[in-house]
Amino acid sequence: GAVVSQHPSWVICKSGTSVKIECRSLDFQATTMFWYRQFPKQSLMLMATSNEGSKATYEQGVEKDKFLINHASLTLSTLTVTSAHPEDSSFYICSAMDMSSHEQYFGPGTRLTVT
Amino acid sequence: GESVGLHLPTLSVQEGDNSIINCAYSNSASDYFIWYKQESGKGPQFIIDIRSNMDKRQGQRVTVLLNKTVKHLSLQIAATQPGDSAVYFCAENIFPNAGNMLTFGGGTRLMVKP
């Protein structure tokens, strides 16, 4: 079955530093990947749609200069949280859409803790 | 469903009983719906989906019912097991759309008592 990986699975960083999270589709190609954020006991909130070879589309209220997205290949999208603050601590989940079937597959998530 | 997620309702059932988890969606143009299971610290796991041209779909131990008139979706789990304990989310989208975006509902926590 289709597999999406995320790296790292968890990260702790100091306030003011930047953190990069990778999302990879392991056995399929994805022109579109999605980045979600999930706070404790809450649902998944779409942050942005990542498109291979073009700029990401951000949801209302999500700062594009703070959450940098790069979708440089058909199997990799990265989310960089710049100048992280404690309120950015959350569970970040990506999904990748198989360009042939249009099915969407989720990664295992990355737990970010900013101290 | 709106992704407001400010409150996570809990459904507690006895092992072996049937579970019914409900979801209300808001977009009458949505024509594709998915149920996901999320265990603690993990990403969502696909359970079952249904298109708007159907009102019922069955899988292994799971059934999804769709009532477009009242914009309501339900997930029925037969003979609930301890391994079914998780948070369940419904998601909707308009298929196919330009981005294939999913909108998630608020989620329901299912607790199975042995």
PDB file of C-alpha atoms in Angstrom:
ATOM      1  CA  GLY A   1       0.000   0.000   0.000  1.00  0.00           C
ATOM      2  CA  ALA A   2       0.953   3.635  -0.392  1.00  0.00           C
ATOM      3  CA  VAL A   3       3.219   4.930   2.353  1.00  0.00           C
ATOM      4  CA  VAL A   4       3.931   8.472   3.439  1.00  0.00           C
ATOM      5  CA  SER A   5       6.753   9.141   5.866  1.00  0.00           C
ATOM      6  CA  GLN A   6       7.586  12.172   7.957  1.00  0.00           C
ATOM      7  CA  HIS A   7      10.878  13.136   9.483  1.00  0.00           C
ATOM      8  CA  PRO A   8      11.498  13.748  12.253  1.00  0.00           C
ATOM      9  CA  SER A   9       8.747  12.033  14.187  1.00  0.00           C
ATOM     10  CA  TRP A  10       9.315  14.431  17.060  1.00  0.00           C
ATOM     11  CA  VAL A  11      11.512  17.449  17.676  1.00  0.00           C
ATOM     12  CA  ILE A  12      12.195  19.788  20.566  1.00  0.00           C
ATOM     13  CA  CYS A  13      13.656  23.171  19.762  1.00  0.00           C
ATOM     14  CA  LYS A  14      14.320  26.451  21.499  1.00  0.00           C
ATOM     15  CA  SER A  15      12.227  29.514  20.924  1.00  0.00           C
ATOM     16  CA  GLY A  16      13.518  31.580  18.014  1.00  0.00           C
ATOM     17  CA  THR A  17      15.063  28.707  16.090  1.00  0.00           C
ATOM     18  CA  SER A  18      13.786  27.176  12.862  1.00  0.00           C
ATOM     19  CA  VAL A  19      12.698  23.595  12.335  1.00  0.00           C
ATOM     20  CA  LYS A  20      12.316  21.692   9.065  1.00  0.00           C
ATOM     21  CA  ILE A  21       9.865  18.814   8.711  1.00  0.00           C
ATOM     22  CA  GLU A  22      10.007  16.482   5.728  1.00  0.00           C
ATOM     23  CA  CYS A  23       7.121  14.643   4.110  1.00  0.00           C
ATOM     24  CA  ARG A  24       7.915  11.902   1.613  1.00  0.00           C
ATOM     25  CA  SER A  25       5.766   9.664  -0.541  1.00  0.00           C
ATOM     26  CA  LEU A  26       7.692   6.411  -0.609  1.00  0.00           C
ATOM     27  CA  ASP A  27       6.123   4.416  -3.409  1.00  0.00           C
ATOM     28  CA  PHE A  28       4.119   6.895  -5.444  1.00  0.00           C
ATOM     29  CA  GLN A  29       4.444  10.343  -6.936  1.00  0.00           C
ATOM     30  CA  ALA A  30       2.547  13.282  -5.543  1.00  0.00           C
ATOM     31  CA  THR A  31       2.136  16.604  -7.291  1.00  0.00           C
ATOM     32  CA  THR A  32       0.063  17.766  -4.352  1.00  0.00           C
ATOM     33  CA  MET A  33       0.755  17.424  -0.665  1.00  0.00           C
ATOM     34  CA  PHE A  34      -1.124  18.958   2.230  1.00  0.00           C
ATOM     35  CA  TRP A  35       0.122  20.195   5.586  1.00  0.00           C
ATOM     36  CA  TYR A  36      -2.129  20.072   8.634  1.00  0.00           C
ATOM     37  CA  ARG A  37      -1.698  21.175  12.209  1.00  0.00           C
ATOM     38  CA  GLN A  38      -3.427  19.478  15.111  1.00  0.00           C
ATOM     39  CA  PHE A  39      -3.565  20.821  18.651  1.00  0.00           C
ATOM     40  CA  PRO A  40      -4.351  18.482  21.551  1.00  0.00           C
ATOM     41  CA  LYS A  41      -7.901  17.145  21.554  1.00  0.00           C
ATOM     42  CA  GLN A  42      -8.694  19.028  18.389  1.00  0.00           C
ATOM     43  CA  SER A  43      -9.255  18.197  14.759  1.00  0.00           C
ATOM     44  CA  LEU A  44      -6.840  18.553  11.867  1.00  0.00           C
ATOM     45  CA  MET A  45      -6.641  22.061  10.502  1.00  0.00           C
ATOM     46  CA  LEU A  46      -5.388  22.492   6.957  1.00  0.00           C
ATOM     47  CA  MET A  47      -2.482  24.915   6.846  1.00  0.00           C
ATOM     48  CA  ALA A  48      -1.476  24.848   3.220  1.00  0.00           C
ATOM     49  CA  THR A  49      -1.525  22.969  -0.039  1.00  0.00           C
ATOM     50  CA  SER A  50       1.899  22.203  -1.433  1.00  0.00           C
ATOM     51  CA  ASN A  51       2.212  21.981  -5.200  1.00  0.00           C
ATOM     52  CA  GLU A  52       5.255  20.509  -6.893  1.00  0.00           C
ATOM     53  CA  GLY A  53       7.151  23.133  -8.808  1.00  0.00           C
ATOM     54  CA  SER A  54       5.002  26.057  -7.736  1.00  0.00           C
ATOM     55  CA  LYS A  55       4.150  28.148  -4.718  1.00  0.00           C
ATOM     56  CA  ALA A  56       2.126  26.708  -1.906  1.00  0.00           C
ATOM     57  CA  THR A  57      -1.406  27.869  -1.261  1.00  0.00           C
ATOM     58  CA  TYR A  58      -1.953  28.910   2.335  1.00  0.00           C
ATOM     59  CA  GLU A  59      -5.198  28.840   4.275  1.00  0.00           C
ATOM     60  CA  GLN A  60      -6.548  32.010   5.779  1.00  0.00           C
ATOM     61  CA  GLY A  61      -4.712  32.983   8.929  1.00  0.00           C
ATOM     62  CA  VAL A  62      -1.590  30.943   8.191  1.00  0.00           C
ATOM     63  CA  GLU A  63       1.513  33.105   7.748  1.00  0.00           C
ATOM     64  CA  LYS A  64       3.390  32.071   4.644  1.00  0.00           C
ATOM     65  CA  ASP A  65       6.578  33.751   5.815  1.00  0.00           C
ATOM     66  CA  LYS A  66       6.521  31.800   9.046  1.00  0.00           C
ATOM     67  CA  PHE A  67       5.611  28.408   7.612  1.00  0.00           C
ATOM     68  CA  LEU A  68       7.808  27.963   4.565  1.00  0.00           C
ATOM     69  CA  ILE A  69       6.824  25.162   2.229  1.00  0.00           C
ATOM     70  CA  ASN A  70       9.006  23.734  -0.503  1.00  0.00           C
ATOM     71  CA  HIS A  71       7.776  20.988  -2.812  1.00  0.00           C
ATOM     72  CA  ALA A  72      10.888  20.456  -4.897  1.00  0.00           C
ATOM     73  CA  SER A  73      10.185  16.966  -6.199  1.00  0.00           C
ATOM     74  CA  LEU A  74       7.293  14.595  -6.798  1.00  0.00           C
ATOM     75  CA  THR A  75       8.074  12.707  -3.611  1.00  0.00           C
ATOM     76  CA  LEU A  76       9.163  15.366  -1.132  1.00  0.00           C
ATOM     77  CA  SER A  77       7.625  18.404   0.507  1.00  0.00           C
ATOM     78  CA  THR A  78       9.175  20.252   3.421  1.00  0.00           C
ATOM     79  CA  LEU A  79       7.626  22.540   6.001  1.00  0.00           C
ATOM     80  CA  THR A  80       9.960  24.915   7.816  1.00  0.00           C
ATOM     81  CA  VAL A  81       8.691  26.605  10.939  1.00  0.00           C
ATOM     82  CA  THR A  82      10.763  29.758  11.178  1.00  0.00           C
ATOM     83  CA  SER A  83      11.472  31.587  14.421  1.00  0.00           C
ATOM     84  CA  ALA A  84       9.437  29.057  16.335  1.00  0.00           C
ATOM     85  CA  HIS A  85       7.582  30.086  19.467  1.00  0.00           C
ATOM     86  CA  PRO A  86       5.929  27.958  22.160  1.00  0.00           C
ATOM     87  CA  GLU A  87       2.510  28.551  20.586  1.00  0.00           C
ATOM     88  CA  ASP A  88       3.793  26.744  17.472  1.00  0.00           C
ATOM     89  CA  SER A  89       4.066  23.561  19.516  1.00  0.00           C
ATOM     90  CA  SER A  90       1.704  21.148  17.842  1.00  0.00           C
ATOM     91  CA  PHE A  91       1.353  17.914  15.895  1.00  0.00           C
ATOM     92  CA  TYR A  92       2.102  18.534  12.228  1.00  0.00           C
ATOM     93  CA  ILE A  93       0.688  16.029   9.745  1.00  0.00           C
ATOM     94  CA  CYS A  94       1.182  15.848   6.017  1.00  0.00           C
ATOM     95  CA  SER A  95      -0.772  14.004   3.372  1.00  0.00           C
ATOM     96  CA  ALA A  96       0.173  13.224  -0.202  1.00  0.00           C
ATOM     97  CA  MET A  97      -2.130  12.786  -3.133  1.00  0.00           C
ATOM     98  CA  ASP A  98      -1.212  10.002  -5.532  1.00  0.00           C
ATOM     99  CA  MET A  99      -1.189  11.722  -8.916  1.00  0.00           C
ATOM    100  CA  SER A 100      -2.460   8.626 -10.686  1.00  0.00           C
ATOM    101  CA  SER A 101      -5.312   7.604  -8.386  1.00  0.00           C
ATOM    102  CA  HIS A 102      -5.990  10.939  -6.632  1.00  0.00           C
ATOM    103  CA  GLU A 103      -6.149   8.999  -3.362  1.00  0.00           C
ATOM    104  CA  GLN A 104      -4.788  10.857  -0.382  1.00  0.00           C
ATOM    105  CA  TYR A 105      -2.478   9.183   2.138  1.00  0.00           C
ATOM    106  CA  PHE A 106      -1.451  10.574   5.506  1.00  0.00           C
ATOM    107  CA  GLY A 107       1.925  10.595   7.166  1.00  0.00           C
ATOM    108  CA  PRO A 108       2.463   9.560  10.795  1.00  0.00           C
ATOM    109  CA  GLY A 109       2.857  13.125  12.025  1.00  0.00           C
ATOM    110  CA  THR A 110       5.628  15.154  13.649  1.00  0.00           C
ATOM    111  CA  ARG A 111       5.357  16.337  17.229  1.00  0.00           C
ATOM    112  CA  LEU A 112       6.973  19.779  17.599  1.00  0.00           C
ATOM    113  CA  THR A 113       7.680  21.158  21.053  1.00  0.00           C
ATOM    114  CA  VAL A 114       9.120  24.655  21.327  1.00  0.00           C
ATOM    115  CA  THR A 115      10.639  25.523  24.682  1.00  0.00           C
TER     116      THR A 115
ATOM    117  CA  GLY B   1     -18.084  19.343   9.064  1.00  0.00           C
ATOM    118  CA  GLU B   2     -16.411  22.463  10.223  1.00  0.00           C
ATOM    119  CA  SER B   3     -12.935  21.966  11.561  1.00  0.00           C
ATOM    120  CA  VAL B   4     -13.639  23.785  14.747  1.00  0.00           C
ATOM    121  CA  GLY B   5     -12.467  21.001  17.063  1.00  0.00           C
ATOM    122  CA  LEU B   6     -12.925  22.911  20.293  1.00  0.00           C
ATOM    123  CA  HIS B   7     -14.537  19.975  22.048  1.00  0.00           C
ATOM    124  CA  LEU B   8     -13.941  16.289  21.516  1.00  0.00           C
ATOM    125  CA  PRO B   9     -17.038  14.268  22.449  1.00  0.00           C
ATOM    126  CA  THR B  10     -16.496  10.803  23.828  1.00  0.00           C
ATOM    127  CA  LEU B  11     -18.415   7.636  23.127  1.00  0.00           C
ATOM    128  CA  SER B  12     -17.908   4.857  25.622  1.00  0.00           C
ATOM    129  CA  VAL B  13     -19.022   1.348  24.687  1.00  0.00           C
ATOM    130  CA  GLN B  14     -18.668  -2.136  26.062  1.00  0.00           C
ATOM    131  CA  GLU B  15     -16.479  -4.577  24.170  1.00  0.00           C
ATOM    132  CA  GLY B  16     -18.628  -6.570  21.778  1.00  0.00           C
ATOM    133  CA  ASP B  17     -21.323  -3.919  21.458  1.00  0.00           C
ATOM    134  CA  ASN B  18     -21.956  -1.955  18.296  1.00  0.00           C
ATOM    135  CA  SER B  19     -20.763   1.656  18.065  1.00  0.00           C
ATOM    136  CA  ILE B  20     -22.313   4.490  16.111  1.00  0.00           C
ATOM    137  CA  ILE B  21     -20.349   7.656  15.538  1.00  0.00           C
ATOM    138  CA  ASN B  22     -22.072  10.620  13.957  1.00  0.00           C
ATOM    139  CA  CYS B  23     -20.919  13.558  11.892  1.00  0.00           C
ATOM    140  CA  ALA B  24     -22.744  16.559  10.485  1.00  0.00           C
ATOM    141  CA  TYR B  25     -21.302  18.266   7.450  1.00  0.00           C
ATOM    142  CA  SER B  26     -22.027  21.740   6.240  1.00  0.00           C
ATOM    143  CA  ASN B  27     -21.216  21.892   2.543  1.00  0.00           C
ATOM    144  CA  SER B  28     -24.125  20.670   0.439  1.00  0.00           C
ATOM    145  CA  ALA B  29     -21.771  20.534  -2.552  1.00  0.00           C
ATOM    146  CA  SER B  30     -19.566  17.931  -0.871  1.00  0.00           C
ATOM    147  CA  ASP B  31     -19.829  14.678  -2.736  1.00  0.00           C
ATOM    148  CA  TYR B  32     -17.148  12.509  -1.220  1.00  0.00           C
ATOM    149  CA  PHE B  33     -16.818  11.554   2.420  1.00  0.00           C
ATOM    150  CA  ILE B  34     -14.208   9.620   4.337  1.00  0.00           C
ATOM    151  CA  TRP B  35     -13.946   8.255   7.849  1.00  0.00           C
ATOM    152  CA  TYR B  36     -10.530   8.211   9.495  1.00  0.00           C
ATOM    153  CA  LYS B  37      -9.286   6.601  12.680  1.00  0.00           C
ATOM    154  CA  GLN B  38      -6.521   8.306  14.602  1.00  0.00           C
ATOM    155  CA  GLU B  39      -4.673   6.648  17.433  1.00  0.00           C
ATOM    156  CA  SER B  40      -2.740   8.701  19.928  1.00  0.00           C
ATOM    157  CA  GLY B  41       0.413  10.209  18.439  1.00  0.00           C
ATOM    158  CA  LYS B  42      -0.246   8.859  14.951  1.00  0.00           C
ATOM    159  CA  GLY B  43      -1.558  10.148  11.663  1.00  0.00           C
ATOM    160  CA  PRO B  44      -5.107   9.480  10.431  1.00  0.00           C
ATOM    161  CA  GLN B  45      -5.783   6.028   9.068  1.00  0.00           C
ATOM    162  CA  PHE B  46      -8.340   5.524   6.286  1.00  0.00           C
ATOM    163  CA  ILE B  47     -11.327   3.400   7.311  1.00  0.00           C
ATOM    164  CA  ILE B  48     -14.015   3.716   4.680  1.00  0.00           C
ATOM    165  CA  ASP B  49     -15.343   6.193   2.158  1.00  0.00           C
ATOM    166  CA  ILE B  50     -18.604   6.906   0.382  1.00  0.00           C
ATOM    167  CA  ARG B  51     -19.646   9.009  -2.578  1.00  0.00           C
ATOM    168  CA  SER B  52     -22.788  11.079  -2.606  1.00  0.00           C
ATOM    169  CA  ASN B  53     -24.510   8.817  -5.121  1.00  0.00           C
ATOM    170  CA  MET B  54     -24.721   6.171  -2.401  1.00  0.00           C
ATOM    171  CA  ASP B  55     -26.411   6.172   0.989  1.00  0.00           C
ATOM    172  CA  LYS B  56     -24.731   3.125   2.484  1.00  0.00           C
ATOM    173  CA  ARG B  57     -21.447   1.335   2.122  1.00  0.00           C
ATOM    174  CA  GLN B  58     -20.146  -1.623   4.053  1.00  0.00           C
ATOM    175  CA  GLY B  59     -16.663  -2.754   4.867  1.00  0.00           C
ATOM    176  CA  GLN B  60     -15.247  -5.262   7.275  1.00  0.00           C
ATOM    177  CA  ARG B  61     -17.117  -4.650  10.550  1.00  0.00           C
ATOM    178  CA  VAL B  62     -17.798  -1.046   9.488  1.00  0.00           C
ATOM    179  CA  THR B  63     -20.708   0.594   7.724  1.00  0.00           C
ATOM    180  CA  VAL B  64     -21.014   4.195   6.628  1.00  0.00           C
ATOM    181  CA  LEU B  65     -24.432   5.777   6.173  1.00  0.00           C
ATOM    182  CA  LEU B  66     -24.972   9.029   4.329  1.00  0.00           C
ATOM    183  CA  ASN B  67     -28.108  11.153   4.607  1.00  0.00           C
ATOM    184  CA  LYS B  68     -27.739  14.011   2.165  1.00  0.00           C
ATOM    185  CA  THR B  69     -31.098  15.490   3.080  1.00  0.00           C
ATOM    186  CA  VAL B  70     -29.939  16.423   6.551  1.00  0.00           C
ATOM    187  CA  LYS B  71     -26.218  16.426   5.712  1.00  0.00           C
ATOM    188  CA  HIS B  72     -25.421  13.680   8.157  1.00  0.00           C
ATOM    189  CA  LEU B  73     -22.862  10.912   8.069  1.00  0.00           C
ATOM    190  CA  SER B  74     -22.484   8.030  10.471  1.00  0.00           C
ATOM    191  CA  LEU B  75     -19.970   5.263  11.063  1.00  0.00           C
ATOM    192  CA  GLN B  76     -21.167   2.012  12.546  1.00  0.00           C
ATOM    193  CA  ILE B  77     -18.658  -0.399  14.012  1.00  0.00           C
ATOM    194  CA  ALA B  78     -19.919  -3.908  14.704  1.00  0.00           C
ATOM    195  CA  ALA B  79     -18.681  -5.942  17.652  1.00  0.00           C
ATOM    196  CA  THR B  80     -16.425  -3.174  18.904  1.00  0.00           C
ATOM    197  CA  GLN B  81     -13.024  -4.299  20.121  1.00  0.00           C
ATOM    198  CA  PRO B  82     -10.463  -2.668  22.435  1.00  0.00           C
ATOM    199  CA  GLY B  83      -8.291  -2.020  19.386  1.00  0.00           C
ATOM    200  CA  ASP B  84     -11.034   0.219  18.016  1.00  0.00           C
ATOM    201  CA  SER B  85     -10.348   2.746  20.780  1.00  0.00           C
ATOM    202  CA  ALA B  86      -9.217   5.902  19.010  1.00  0.00           C
ATOM    203  CA  VAL B  87     -10.469   9.260  17.759  1.00  0.00           C
ATOM    204  CA  TYR B  88     -12.626   9.077  14.656  1.00  0.00           C
ATOM    205  CA  PHE B  89     -12.911  11.920  12.162  1.00  0.00           C
ATOM    206  CA  CYS B  90     -15.168  12.386   9.199  1.00  0.00           C
ATOM    207  CA  ALA B  91     -13.846  14.371   6.275  1.00  0.00           C
ATOM    208  CA  GLU B  92     -15.560  15.791   3.221  1.00  0.00           C
ATOM    209  CA  ASN B  93     -14.507  17.105  -0.123  1.00  0.00           C
ATOM    210  CA  ILE B  94     -15.816  18.026  -3.508  1.00  0.00           C
ATOM    211  CA  PHE B  95     -14.478  15.421  -5.929  1.00  0.00           C
ATOM    212  CA  PRO B  96     -12.747  16.143  -8.091  1.00  0.00           C
ATOM    213  CA  ASN B  97     -11.733  19.627  -7.202  1.00  0.00           C
ATOM    214  CA  ALA B  98      -8.664  21.543  -8.098  1.00  0.00           C
ATOM    215  CA  GLY B  99      -6.847  20.687  -4.919  1.00  0.00           C
ATOM    216  CA  ASN B 100      -8.680  17.674  -3.569  1.00  0.00           C
ATOM    217  CA  MET B 101      -8.792  19.383  -0.182  1.00  0.00           C
ATOM    218  CA  LEU B 102     -10.360  17.625   2.748  1.00  0.00           C
ATOM    219  CA  THR B 103     -12.292  19.391   5.476  1.00  0.00           C
ATOM    220  CA  PHE B 104     -12.267  17.512   8.753  1.00  0.00           C
ATOM    221  CA  GLY B 105     -15.005  17.334  11.331  1.00  0.00           C
ATOM    222  CA  GLY B 106     -14.343  17.822  15.021  1.00  0.00           C
ATOM    223  CA  GLY B 107     -13.791  14.165  15.866  1.00  0.00           C
ATOM    224  CA  THR B 108     -15.229  11.709  18.368  1.00  0.00           C
ATOM    225  CA  ARG B 109     -13.215   9.733  20.864  1.00  0.00           C
ATOM    226  CA  LEU B 110     -14.283   6.097  21.100  1.00  0.00           C
ATOM    227  CA  MET B 111     -13.441   4.301  24.321  1.00  0.00           C
ATOM    228  CA  VAL B 112     -14.010   0.567  24.476  1.00  0.00           C
ATOM    229  CA  LYS B 113     -14.420  -0.943  27.913  1.00  0.00           C
ATOM    230  CA  PRO B 114     -13.273  -4.561  28.259  1.00  0.00           C
TER     231      PRO B 114
END
